[in-house]
């Protein structure tokens, strides 16, 4: 995610209009409405040509001209698309399209049918742009002379209707939606276009002055802002005026004003007077929002209920102030039926509903530790959003892979955008329509796999937001179906051309990544990525060929990340290529010789990860590492390994995820402490992997040995180990 969201240089006609600009052309409207009375289906949009008129307003004329221009561009015969002012007596068999933008419309859009006529009304320009492209696609379906193959399939039927979107703010934060033109066609919002400030970035936009710093027990804290500071208010005001103006004439924007992402709650005299408490800065933040929102009534201001913003204000918030609630604690990939977490969330929403009419959600639709394995999310998305709608949620920011590619993100963007408009639309129908349009040759293969995957995941355990591949295998991969689909798509690729080929190539690269991950998980087993040569563990030659093919493919297709944090795909591939050079000896210790004690009695996951003969990758804690928030303890019975001189264990060092070496390792035998090793924390730049040798001096290898590994208590450190290896 970009650290600072500035106003987009590309504006795609999403400027709201002033009520004072709206006026009806009474004669034209009366003439048109006189033709109403029939109720055609969209198949009745089949016509010899189209006649386009407007309501006589500036905006109506603008959008009628837009529709006229874009229909003409999509037709080789320009004479089949006419403007009313160009033709007093339209040819027989032409269909009449009338366009009007009415800011006083009680709905987001309205469609009225007449005899060979259609009246389209929208409340604002964003909606009219979306409505026009829905119409163009339907016209293209009904008439061969209008090209629509490049447009996302329309999902409204153009029967008589007047409705509001289910959510007023709609952003599926996938890579396709970061394209401004495409977002306009989908009718969605964008961080870059709609937010002047996003996240915890206010401090990056104001000067770092002591007058705006928070105080804690009288001491200035430059790492946190003081929301009671007049200086911070003036600086924020100046930033908005200089970059976005006052938001008049429909140019209003969104601004996220939140404290820094840390636990410091400012308690200066003014903040305490406002109502701040230890650990809770809510009162001063909402007081600040009240002041800034009064200065800019045409802009929208938000904060997040997160960190030190915990408590609702005493009174109701101004109409242009809202809050963003996170769904991070809710289950993903399943319905909320019988979910205790949702009952807690519901109470939270009900509390905030009393304070603000603008409740938006920061929702999630991604396994952020794997962008490339195809992940189901659409059925659960629909089920959960129905519940959110019932709670009165007004907007959804759907956090996904953002500016990076994720497998089939185009499909998910389309379906998510449609559901944000109308959460009751049939997911399977949307999915098939999009695949038929953009994956015509491979649609049947993809639909079979995706729909099956969606249903099984939705009825099962769902997915984890930070799940490693071992967990993915247990939840949503469907390994056999995946393997068959991959083979079929790979076989089909030479027959595919154009845009579908480009999309399919990227998808197959993502699936190739998943295939490589499957081989890693199988390790030294049949079908695994590794083999023993000269008593050393090496990557098989055919796997290295796959790695090189993926490297070339990722580079050619601009795929750079495979996960959110530390996800550079080139580093992942380098680990594969360098593995054989690590000099790993075959591990003679087996799971039958180890009894796992902590965490989890006889922990099968720990035994498999630490004794499968494969080392973890340094850049990824999900790749071959057993991770623990607790101390680790296990018992070893060496049996016939009497020549063993010691044991060595590798520890991952990753500061971002709090992994480091232990403070002590103790060796116990027969209830006695035999040896105790002490260690100091190390920096990640010193070594991302630290190998620690445990000598077995004074140890009787005929008896079991207890090993206790104590994690560091500083900053709540964690432990990550891969293979338990023995020295000869």
mmCIF file of N, CA and C in Angstrom, residues 45 80 169 208 225 429 470 537 550 556 608 649 684:
data_model
loop_
_atom_site.group_PDB
_atom_site.id
_atom_site.type_symbol
_atom_site.label_atom_id
_atom_site.label_comp_id
_atom_site.label_asym_id
_atom_site.label_seq_id
_atom_site.Cartn_x
_atom_site.Cartn_y
_atom_site.Cartn_z
ATOM 1 N N UNK A 45 -33.570 -4.515 -26.666
ATOM 2 C CA UNK A 45 -32.626 -3.488 -27.083
ATOM 3 C C UNK A 45 -32.105 -3.769 -28.488
ATOM 4 N N UNK A 80 -25.826 4.476 -37.355
ATOM 5 C CA UNK A 80 -26.812 3.775 -36.531
ATOM 6 C C UNK A 80 -26.893 4.373 -35.126
ATOM 7 N N UNK A 169 -19.909 3.296 -0.376
ATOM 8 C CA UNK A 169 -18.478 3.271 -0.697
ATOM 9 C C UNK A 169 -18.113 1.839 -1.040
ATOM 10 N N UNK A 208 7.181 18.149 11.286
ATOM 11 C CA UNK A 208 7.440 17.554 12.601
ATOM 12 C C UNK A 208 7.864 18.664 13.558
ATOM 13 N N UNK A 225 1.177 12.017 17.490
ATOM 14 C CA UNK A 225 0.608 13.347 17.304
ATOM 15 C C UNK A 225 -0.316 13.701 18.457
ATOM 16 N N UNK A 429 -23.342 -17.322 -11.298
ATOM 17 C CA UNK A 429 -23.698 -16.739 -12.591
ATOM 18 C C UNK A 429 -22.723 -15.624 -12.972
ATOM 19 N N UNK A 470 1.234 -25.428 4.004
ATOM 20 C CA UNK A 470 0.758 -26.638 4.684
ATOM 21 C C UNK A 470 -0.697 -26.479 5.100
ATOM 22 N N UNK A 537 21.410 -33.408 0.901
ATOM 23 C CA UNK A 537 20.080 -33.088 0.373
ATOM 24 C C UNK A 537 20.231 -32.052 -0.735
ATOM 25 N N UNK A 550 9.849 -20.442 -14.161
ATOM 26 C CA UNK A 550 9.033 -19.493 -13.403
ATOM 27 C C UNK A 550 9.723 -18.134 -13.318
ATOM 28 N N UNK A 556 8.804 -11.699 -17.243
ATOM 29 C CA UNK A 556 8.162 -11.267 -18.484
ATOM 30 C C UNK A 556 6.762 -10.715 -18.250
ATOM 31 N N UNK A 608 6.692 -33.173 12.140
ATOM 32 C CA UNK A 608 6.862 -33.252 10.685
ATOM 33 C C UNK A 608 7.798 -32.156 10.184
ATOM 34 N N UNK A 649 20.660 -26.840 15.739
ATOM 35 C CA UNK A 649 19.320 -26.345 15.416
ATOM 36 C C UNK A 649 19.454 -24.973 14.775
ATOM 37 N N UNK A 684 19.007 -8.962 12.505
ATOM 38 C CA UNK A 684 18.703 -9.721 11.293
ATOM 39 C C UNK A 684 19.785 -9.548 10.239
#
